[in-house]
Short mmCIF file of C-alpha atoms in Angstrom, two decimals:
data_model
loop_
_atom_site.label_atom_id
_atom_site.label_comp_id
_atom_site.label_asym_id
_atom_site.label_seq_id
_atom_site.Cartn_x
_atom_site.Cartn_y
_atom_site.Cartn_z
CA UNK A 1 1.97 -16.42 -0.81
CA UNK A 2 0.14 -13.51 0.71
CA UNK A 3 2.25 -10.52 1.76
CA UNK A 4 3.98 -10.84 5.14
CA UNK A 5 2.51 -8.12 7.29
CA UNK A 6 4.75 -7.22 10.17
CA UNK A 7 5.04 -4.23 12.46
CA UNK A 8 1.76 -3.28 14.11
CA UNK A 9 0.61 0.05 15.43
CA UNK A 10 -2.38 1.55 17.13
CA UNK A 11 -3.92 4.78 15.89
CA UNK A 12 -5.88 6.77 18.42
CA UNK A 13 -8.19 9.31 16.87
CA UNK A 14 -9.48 12.15 19.00
CA UNK A 15 -12.39 13.79 17.26
CA UNK A 16 -14.91 16.47 18.01
CA UNK A 17 -18.21 17.45 16.49
CA UNK A 18 -19.73 14.66 14.40
CA UNK A 19 -18.00 11.75 16.19
CA UNK A 20 -19.15 9.71 19.20
CA UNK A 21 -18.27 9.53 22.94
CA UNK A 22 -14.80 8.78 24.35
CA UNK A 23 -13.25 5.70 25.86
CA UNK A 24 -13.59 7.27 29.31
CA UNK A 25 -17.26 8.04 28.66
CA UNK A 26 -16.86 11.77 28.45
CA UNK A 27 -19.83 14.01 27.69
CA UNK A 28 -21.56 13.67 24.35
CA UNK A 29 -20.57 17.23 23.47
CA UNK A 30 -16.89 16.55 24.06
CA UNK A 31 -14.27 15.05 21.77
CA UNK A 32 -14.59 11.51 20.44
CA UNK A 33 -11.71 9.09 20.86
CA UNK A 34 -11.59 6.06 18.59
CA UNK A 35 -8.84 3.48 18.23
CA UNK A 36 -7.61 1.59 15.18
CA UNK A 37 -5.50 -1.55 15.36
CA UNK A 38 -3.57 -2.39 12.19
CA UNK A 39 -0.69 -4.74 11.36
CA UNK A 40 1.30 -3.29 8.47
CA UNK A 41 4.87 -3.14 7.24
CA UNK A 42 6.94 -0.10 8.07
CA UNK A 43 6.28 1.64 4.76
CA UNK A 44 2.55 1.14 5.20
CA UNK A 45 2.62 2.44 8.77
CA UNK A 46 4.53 5.53 7.65
CA UNK A 47 2.03 6.13 4.86
CA UNK A 48 -0.89 5.94 7.29
CA UNK A 49 0.82 8.45 9.57
CA UNK A 50 1.24 10.80 6.63
CA UNK A 51 -2.42 10.44 5.72
CA UNK A 52 -3.47 10.98 9.32
CA UNK A 53 -1.45 14.21 9.38
CA UNK A 54 -3.32 15.39 6.29
CA UNK A 55 -6.56 14.40 7.92
CA UNK A 56 -5.69 16.55 10.93
CA UNK A 57 -4.89 19.53 8.74
CA UNK A 58 -8.13 19.28 6.81
CA UNK A 59 -10.27 18.57 9.88
CA UNK A 60 -9.40 21.18 12.54
CA UNK A 61 -11.84 19.69 15.05
CA UNK A 62 -10.15 16.26 14.94
CA UNK A 63 -6.79 15.26 16.39
CA UNK A 64 -5.16 11.95 15.52
CA UNK A 65 -2.48 10.37 17.72
CA UNK A 66 -0.49 7.24 16.89
CA UNK A 67 0.68 4.70 19.44
CA UNK A 68 2.66 1.46 19.06
CA UNK A 69 0.64 -1.72 19.42
CA UNK A 70 1.27 -5.41 19.93
CA UNK A 71 -0.59 -7.06 17.05
CA UNK A 72 0.37 -8.16 13.57
CA UNK A 73 -2.14 -8.58 10.76
CA UNK A 74 -1.59 -12.36 10.79
CA UNK A 75 -2.42 -12.48 14.50
CA UNK A 76 -5.21 -9.91 14.50
CA UNK A 77 -8.17 -12.31 14.58
CA UNK A 78 -7.24 -14.05 17.87
CA UNK A 79 -6.26 -10.68 19.37
CA UNK A 80 -9.60 -9.15 18.43
CA UNK A 81 -11.51 -12.23 19.51
CA UNK A 82 -9.91 -12.06 22.94
CA UNK A 83 -10.41 -8.29 23.20
CA UNK A 84 -14.11 -8.60 22.39
CA UNK A 85 -14.64 -10.59 25.57
CA UNK A 86 -13.97 -7.37 27.49
CA UNK A 87 -14.23 -3.64 26.87
CA UNK A 88 -10.63 -3.41 25.62
CA UNK A 89 -11.50 -3.87 21.94
CA UNK A 90 -10.74 -1.12 19.41
CA UNK A 91 -13.20 0.80 17.25
CA UNK A 92 -11.56 -0.31 14.00
CA UNK A 93 -9.26 -3.23 13.17
CA UNK A 94 -7.51 -4.50 10.05
CA UNK A 95 -8.72 -8.04 9.34
CA UNK A 96 -8.33 -10.42 6.41
CA UNK A 97 -11.47 -10.73 4.30
CA UNK A 98 -11.70 -14.49 4.83
CA UNK A 99 -12.20 -13.80 8.56
CA UNK A 100 -15.35 -11.71 8.01
CA UNK A 101 -17.82 -14.54 8.77
CA UNK A 102 -16.01 -15.33 12.01
CA UNK A 103 -16.04 -11.77 13.29
CA UNK A 104 -19.48 -10.74 11.96
CA UNK A 105 -21.19 -13.14 14.34
CA UNK A 106 -19.98 -11.18 17.36
CA UNK A 107 -22.70 -8.77 18.59
CA UNK A 108 -20.03 -6.10 19.17
CA UNK A 109 -19.30 -5.92 15.43
CA UNK A 110 -20.96 -2.79 14.04
CA UNK A 111 -23.48 -2.77 11.20
CA UNK A 112 -22.60 -0.09 8.61
CA UNK A 113 -25.20 -1.15 6.05
CA UNK A 114 -27.21 2.08 6.37
CA UNK A 115 -24.08 4.25 6.39
CA UNK A 116 -22.67 2.93 3.11
CA UNK A 117 -25.95 3.69 1.35
CA UNK A 118 -25.07 7.39 1.60
CA UNK A 119 -24.32 8.50 -2.00
CA UNK A 120 -21.26 10.39 -0.73
CA UNK A 121 -19.61 7.09 0.21
CA UNK A 122 -19.84 5.86 -3.41
CA UNK A 123 -20.08 2.26 -2.24
CA UNK A 124 -20.39 0.76 -5.71
CA UNK A 125 -17.09 2.40 -6.65
CA UNK A 126 -15.37 -0.38 -4.67
CA UNK A 127 -14.73 -3.58 -6.67
CA UNK A 128 -17.47 -6.18 -6.35
CA UNK A 129 -15.15 -8.74 -4.72
CA UNK A 130 -14.30 -6.21 -2.00
CA UNK A 131 -17.92 -5.37 -1.27
CA UNK A 132 -18.69 -9.08 -1.05
CA UNK A 133 -15.78 -9.72 1.31
CA UNK A 134 -16.91 -7.06 3.79
CA UNK A 135 -20.59 -8.07 3.70
CA UNK A 136 -21.86 -11.06 5.67
CA UNK A 137 -25.49 -12.12 5.26
CA UNK A 138 -26.38 -8.63 4.10
CA UNK A 139 -24.55 -6.91 6.96
CA UNK A 140 -21.72 -4.52 6.04
CA UNK A 141 -19.16 -4.73 8.84
CA UNK A 142 -16.55 -2.23 7.64
CA UNK A 143 -14.74 -0.80 4.62
CA UNK A 144 -12.38 -2.42 2.12
CA UNK A 145 -8.74 -1.87 3.14
CA UNK A 146 -6.57 -3.68 0.60
CA UNK A 147 -7.24 -5.69 -2.54
CA UNK A 148 -4.84 -7.92 -4.45
CA UNK A 149 -4.94 -10.75 -6.96
CA UNK A 150 -2.81 -13.62 -8.16
CA UNK A 151 -0.71 -13.40 -11.32
CA UNK A 152 2.29 -15.20 -12.77
CA UNK A 153 5.62 -13.45 -12.43
CA UNK A 154 8.30 -14.72 -14.78
CA UNK A 155 12.06 -14.36 -14.57
CA UNK A 156 13.10 -13.14 -18.01
CA UNK A 157 16.68 -14.37 -17.69
CA UNK A 158 15.64 -17.88 -16.62
CA UNK A 159 13.17 -18.18 -19.48
CA UNK A 160 15.64 -16.82 -22.04
CA UNK A 161 18.33 -19.27 -20.91
CA UNK A 162 15.84 -22.11 -21.46
CA UNK A 163 15.00 -20.81 -24.93
CA UNK A 164 11.52 -19.67 -23.90
CA UNK A 165 9.55 -16.58 -24.83
CA UNK A 166 7.47 -14.75 -22.19
CA UNK A 167 3.89 -15.99 -21.76
CA UNK A 168 1.57 -14.85 -24.53
CA UNK A 169 -1.96 -13.53 -24.16
CA UNK A 170 -4.43 -16.38 -23.96
CA UNK A 171 -1.92 -18.92 -22.65
CA UNK A 172 -3.25 -22.08 -21.01
CA UNK A 173 -2.31 -24.31 -18.10
CA UNK A 174 -0.88 -26.77 -20.61
CA UNK A 175 1.39 -23.95 -21.78
CA UNK A 176 2.31 -23.26 -18.15
CA UNK A 177 3.24 -26.90 -17.60
CA UNK A 178 5.31 -27.06 -20.78
CA UNK A 179 7.19 -23.85 -19.94
CA UNK A 180 7.89 -24.99 -16.39
CA UNK A 181 9.28 -28.29 -17.63
CA UNK A 182 11.53 -26.63 -20.20
CA UNK A 183 12.78 -24.04 -17.71
CA UNK A 184 13.78 -26.72 -15.17
CA UNK A 185 17.51 -27.44 -14.96
CA UNK A 186 18.12 -29.92 -12.16
CA UNK A 187 21.89 -29.71 -12.55
CA UNK A 188 21.88 -25.97 -11.87
CA UNK A 189 19.15 -26.18 -9.23
CA UNK A 190 16.63 -24.26 -11.35
CA UNK A 191 12.94 -25.11 -11.14
CA UNK A 192 10.14 -24.19 -13.49
CA UNK A 193 7.82 -23.15 -10.68
CA UNK A 194 7.06 -23.73 -7.00
CA UNK A 195 4.11 -24.75 -4.86
CA UNK A 196 3.73 -24.41 -1.07
CA UNK A 197 3.02 -27.65 0.79
CA UNK A 198 3.41 -26.35 4.34
CA UNK A 199 -0.26 -26.91 5.12
CA UNK A 200 -1.48 -23.30 5.09
CA UNK A 201 -3.83 -21.28 2.93
CA UNK A 202 -0.93 -20.70 0.53
CA UNK A 203 -1.23 -24.31 -0.65
CA UNK A 204 -4.79 -23.83 -1.90
CA UNK A 205 -4.82 -20.19 -2.99
CA UNK A 206 -3.59 -21.05 -6.48
CA UNK A 207 -5.76 -24.17 -6.77
CA UNK A 208 -9.10 -22.37 -6.45
CA UNK A 209 -8.85 -20.29 -9.65
CA UNK A 210 -7.85 -23.40 -11.60
CA UNK A 211 -11.03 -25.08 -10.37
CA UNK A 212 -13.20 -22.00 -10.98
CA UNK A 213 -11.89 -21.63 -14.53
CA UNK A 214 -12.96 -25.18 -15.34
CA UNK A 215 -16.49 -24.62 -14.03
CA UNK A 216 -16.03 -26.11 -10.57
CA UNK A 217 -16.38 -24.61 -7.11
CA UNK A 218 -15.24 -25.05 -3.52
CA UNK A 219 -18.60 -25.50 -1.76
CA UNK A 220 -22.24 -25.69 -2.74
CA UNK A 221 -24.05 -22.31 -2.76
CA UNK A 222 -25.60 -23.05 0.65
CA UNK A 223 -22.14 -23.88 2.08
CA UNK A 224 -23.41 -27.25 3.35
CA UNK A 225 -21.30 -29.52 1.14
CA UNK A 226 -17.81 -29.50 -0.34
CA UNK A 227 -17.58 -30.00 -4.12
CA UNK A 228 -13.90 -29.41 -4.89
CA UNK A 229 -13.47 -33.10 -5.74
CA UNK A 230 -15.43 -32.57 -8.96
CA UNK A 231 -13.96 -33.27 -12.38
CA UNK A 232 -12.66 -29.69 -12.38
CA UNK A 233 -10.91 -30.23 -9.04
CA UNK A 234 -9.38 -33.53 -10.09
CA UNK A 235 -8.16 -32.01 -13.33
CA UNK A 236 -6.53 -29.07 -11.52
CA UNK A 237 -4.76 -31.09 -8.84
CA UNK A 238 -3.93 -33.79 -11.38
CA UNK A 239 -2.07 -31.27 -13.50
CA UNK A 240 -0.06 -30.09 -10.51
CA UNK A 241 0.73 -33.68 -9.54
CA UNK A 242 1.95 -34.45 -13.06
CA UNK A 243 4.24 -31.41 -12.92
CA UNK A 244 5.61 -32.32 -9.49
CA UNK A 245 5.87 -36.11 -9.77
CA UNK A 246 6.34 -36.75 -13.49
CA UNK A 247 8.02 -33.60 -14.80
CA UNK A 248 9.81 -32.77 -11.53
CA UNK A 249 9.49 -29.11 -12.49
CA UNK A 250 8.00 -27.94 -9.18
CA UNK A 251 9.96 -26.91 -6.12
CA UNK A 252 7.84 -28.23 -3.26
CA UNK A 253 8.11 -25.56 -0.61
CA UNK A 254 7.54 -27.00 2.87
CA UNK A 255 8.93 -23.96 4.67
CA UNK A 256 6.41 -21.82 6.60
CA UNK A 257 8.50 -18.82 5.54
CA UNK A 258 8.04 -19.76 1.87
CA UNK A 259 11.30 -19.93 -0.08
CA UNK A 260 9.69 -19.45 -3.48
CA UNK A 261 10.22 -15.72 -3.61
CA UNK A 262 13.90 -16.06 -2.68
CA UNK A 263 14.37 -18.68 -5.40
CA UNK A 264 12.76 -16.33 -7.89
CA UNK A 265 14.94 -13.42 -6.82
CA UNK A 266 18.10 -15.53 -7.07
CA UNK A 267 17.38 -16.73 -10.62
CA UNK A 268 16.48 -20.29 -9.68
CA UNK A 269 12.77 -20.13 -10.53
CA UNK A 270 11.16 -19.45 -13.89
CA UNK A 271 7.47 -18.95 -13.08
CA UNK A 272 6.12 -17.71 -9.75
CA UNK A 273 2.45 -17.46 -8.78
CA UNK A 274 2.21 -14.43 -6.53
CA UNK A 275 0.85 -10.89 -6.34
CA UNK A 276 1.58 -7.17 -6.06
CA UNK A 277 2.99 -7.36 -2.54
CA UNK A 278 6.28 -8.83 -3.86
CA UNK A 279 6.99 -6.10 -6.44
CA UNK A 280 8.91 -3.74 -4.12
CA UNK A 281 11.14 -6.65 -3.06
CA UNK A 282 11.73 -7.74 -6.64
CA UNK A 283 12.70 -4.22 -7.65
CA UNK A 284 15.01 -3.90 -4.65
CA UNK A 285 16.66 -7.21 -5.67
CA UNK A 286 16.98 -5.89 -9.26
CA UNK A 287 15.20 -8.90 -10.73
CA UNK A 288 14.47 -8.69 -14.46
CA UNK A 289 10.88 -9.86 -14.23
CA UNK A 290 7.65 -9.68 -16.19
CA UNK A 291 4.02 -10.11 -15.17
CA UNK A 292 1.22 -12.06 -16.82
CA UNK A 293 -2.38 -12.94 -15.90
CA UNK A 294 -2.92 -16.53 -14.83
CA UNK A 295 -3.07 -19.17 -17.56
CA UNK A 296 -6.63 -19.85 -18.63
CA UNK A 297 -9.06 -22.67 -19.32
CA UNK A 298 -11.17 -22.32 -22.47
CA UNK A 299 -10.37 -18.61 -22.52
CA UNK A 300 -11.29 -18.06 -18.87
CA UNK A 301 -8.41 -16.42 -16.97
CA UNK A 302 -10.22 -16.04 -13.66
CA UNK A 303 -7.94 -15.28 -10.73
CA UNK A 304 -8.32 -15.11 -6.97
CA UNK A 305 -8.39 -11.97 -4.88
CA UNK A 306 -7.71 -11.53 -1.19
CA UNK A 307 -9.58 -8.41 -0.10
CA UNK A 308 -8.80 -7.24 3.44
CA UNK A 309 -11.07 -5.09 5.56
CA UNK A 310 -11.22 -2.27 8.08
CA UNK A 311 -13.81 -3.74 10.45
CA UNK A 312 -15.73 -1.45 12.84
CA UNK A 313 -16.74 -2.45 16.36
CA UNK A 314 -19.58 -0.96 18.36
CA UNK A 315 -18.88 0.90 21.61
CA UNK A 316 -21.68 3.40 21.11
CA UNK A 317 -23.50 5.10 18.27
CA UNK A 318 -21.32 8.22 18.19
CA UNK A 319 -18.07 6.26 18.03
CA UNK A 320 -19.42 4.02 15.27
CA UNK A 321 -20.37 7.10 13.28
CA UNK A 322 -16.94 8.65 13.87
CA UNK A 323 -15.23 5.43 12.77
CA UNK A 324 -17.31 5.17 9.61
CA UNK A 325 -16.75 8.83 8.78
CA UNK A 326 -12.99 8.48 9.10
CA UNK A 327 -12.91 5.30 6.99
CA UNK A 328 -14.97 6.95 4.28
CA UNK A 329 -12.27 9.64 4.11
CA UNK A 330 -9.35 7.21 4.34
CA UNK A 331 -10.69 5.00 1.54
CA UNK A 332 -11.59 7.88 -0.78
CA UNK A 333 -9.79 7.88 -4.13
CA UNK A 334 -7.41 10.78 -3.40
CA UNK A 335 -6.13 9.28 -0.14
CA UNK A 336 -5.87 5.82 -1.62
CA UNK A 337 -3.67 7.03 -4.47
CA UNK A 338 -1.22 8.34 -1.87
CA UNK A 339 -1.29 4.98 -0.09
CA UNK A 340 -0.77 3.12 -3.36
CA UNK A 341 2.22 5.23 -4.33
CA UNK A 342 3.83 4.58 -0.96
CA UNK A 343 3.15 0.86 -0.72
CA UNK A 344 2.50 -0.59 -4.18
CA UNK A 345 -1.04 -1.60 -3.21
CA UNK A 346 -3.70 -1.93 -5.89
CA UNK A 347 -6.60 0.51 -6.33
CA UNK A 348 -9.54 -0.43 -4.10
CA UNK A 349 -11.85 1.87 -6.07
CA UNK A 350 -12.40 1.98 -9.81
CA UNK A 351 -12.39 5.79 -9.80
CA UNK A 352 -8.76 5.83 -8.66
CA UNK A 353 -7.72 4.68 -12.12
CA UNK A 354 -9.18 7.90 -13.54
CA UNK A 355 -7.13 10.24 -11.34
CA UNK A 356 -4.31 12.24 -13.01
CA UNK A 357 -1.68 10.73 -10.70
CA UNK A 358 -2.59 7.15 -11.52
CA UNK A 359 -0.20 7.02 -14.46
CA UNK A 360 2.68 8.07 -12.19
CA UNK A 361 1.77 5.19 -9.89
CA UNK A 362 1.81 2.74 -12.79
CA UNK A 363 5.24 3.95 -13.77
CA UNK A 364 6.65 3.46 -10.29
CA UNK A 365 6.02 -0.28 -10.04
CA UNK A 366 6.85 -2.33 -13.15
CA UNK A 367 4.02 -4.75 -13.94
CA UNK A 368 1.51 -3.12 -11.61
CA UNK A 369 -0.57 -2.12 -14.64
CA UNK A 370 -1.05 -5.80 -15.52
CA UNK A 371 -1.97 -6.71 -11.94
CA UNK A 372 -4.32 -3.76 -11.64
CA UNK A 373 -6.10 -4.68 -14.87
CA UNK A 374 -6.30 -8.27 -13.63
CA UNK A 375 -8.77 -7.19 -10.95
CA UNK A 376 -11.40 -7.58 -13.65
CA UNK A 377 -10.61 -11.32 -13.61
CA UNK A 378 -11.27 -11.57 -9.84
CA UNK A 379 -14.93 -12.46 -9.93
CA UNK A 380 -15.32 -14.69 -6.87
CA UNK A 381 -14.08 -14.83 -3.29
CA UNK A 382 -13.55 -17.74 -0.97
CA UNK A 383 -16.71 -19.08 0.74
CA UNK A 384 -18.04 -16.78 3.44
CA UNK A 385 -18.38 -19.39 6.17
CA UNK A 386 -16.70 -19.70 9.56
CA UNK A 387 -15.72 -23.25 8.58
CA UNK A 388 -13.64 -22.16 5.59
CA UNK A 389 -10.31 -22.21 7.51
CA UNK A 390 -10.89 -25.89 8.34
CA UNK A 391 -11.89 -26.73 4.77
CA UNK A 392 -8.75 -24.97 3.53
CA UNK A 393 -6.58 -26.97 5.92
CA UNK A 394 -8.06 -30.27 4.71
CA UNK A 395 -7.42 -29.36 1.07
CA UNK A 396 -3.91 -28.14 1.86
CA UNK A 397 -3.13 -31.56 3.31
CA UNK A 398 -4.55 -33.22 0.20
CA UNK A 399 -2.38 -31.02 -2.00
CA UNK A 400 0.75 -31.89 -0.02
CA UNK A 401 0.10 -35.64 -0.05
CA UNK A 402 -0.65 -35.58 -3.77
CA UNK A 403 2.32 -33.49 -4.88
CA UNK A 404 4.66 -35.58 -2.74
CA UNK A 405 3.39 -38.66 -4.57
CA UNK A 406 1.92 -40.21 -1.43
CA UNK A 407 -1.67 -40.28 -2.67
CA UNK A 408 -3.57 -40.27 -5.91
CA UNK A 409 -5.68 -37.22 -6.75
CA UNK A 410 -9.15 -38.72 -6.34
CA UNK A 411 -8.41 -40.39 -3.02
CA UNK A 412 -6.85 -37.27 -1.55
CA UNK A 413 -9.70 -34.98 -2.66
CA UNK A 414 -12.43 -37.44 -1.62
CA UNK A 415 -10.92 -37.71 1.86
CA UNK A 416 -10.69 -33.91 2.12
CA UNK A 417 -14.34 -33.60 1.04
CA UNK A 418 -15.45 -36.11 3.70
CA UNK A 419 -13.63 -34.17 6.42
CA UNK A 420 -14.95 -30.87 5.09
CA UNK A 421 -18.54 -32.12 5.01
CA UNK A 422 -18.24 -33.21 8.63
CA UNK A 423 -16.96 -29.78 9.62
CA UNK A 424 -19.66 -28.00 7.61
CA UNK A 425 -22.34 -30.07 9.32
CA UNK A 426 -21.48 -28.63 12.72
CA UNK A 427 -24.33 -26.32 13.88
CA UNK A 428 -23.56 -22.63 13.64
CA UNK A 429 -21.13 -22.98 10.74
#
């Protein structure tokens, strides 16, 4: 469900003046060399190179070199974890926001809390969910890199063929279920919607906002107990089970590669829960699509966001300062608008939406205006605990067993809660 991040590269920044020492421990007065590891798609890598070139031109005392690397964004956490056991770790790395608690515990992770208090950084200009995702127990470990959120994409031709109008403002999950059922045409192999059951985070990413909307949560505030088996959780998973088992309007996607997007592109899926990362592909496939915020519960259309981070690691004080200085420039509104235009990413700062070129960006990607505005509905992030990946896996298994009709909702969620509580009870979680 999240974007597939592929080709990785390593950026080596050679700076002078305000930066820190080099990797070969050159004199403090000499140039500073810092390294960034990032796993991005080709278009994103090219955009970064373009921005780095502009950085070089505007900072004559700093030279930036790019080198190929061996990491992808999906595999960055184990790569960084291994690198941190030696001196081969980079100064900056691209890491998913849900990994922040895992990496913040390492003593080699830098603390930028004092740096981001500088008014020039305009820290509060970043969306609240991003600031929360890059802050662990009061410690700021980097800068926001990417923000997204979940919406419903609808295939206009599939809906029209089924006699359906596009989703209206204020629609509900009952409306979603009814539309999915009406759009399903088993004879033609058309499904109303899809849900991943491959056991990964994708299986639960859409469940959390349904629970939040109904007043439930994933864990208790102290992260010691799981509470997703509440009435809100049972209602959410129960609705999905009814769609899959009773209505048979859900394509149960057991493929790790996720076939949902391909079904949507080929006109065999009416409603698709996804995000901005698929828009370039949909436009390339010439899909006649529309975008709507998630269905709501009692007027609450809360969604889920997946902020990713540029995390800084500590070699020495000068290199940390150089890393933070570069990231402050890279994440500034003007540079981010360039990145957004190249990649279709959403604005990570509110001020970006006020720039003159923002309207051109909105015109380039159909539906991006709806997704961008939907950031206001992203009010919570997944629990900041190192045990979250295990909790997610337990719930993903519960989702799969329920949607396949192998378990009832309460039993599946209660079993997932018991396993989660055991994992959360482990010291150091």
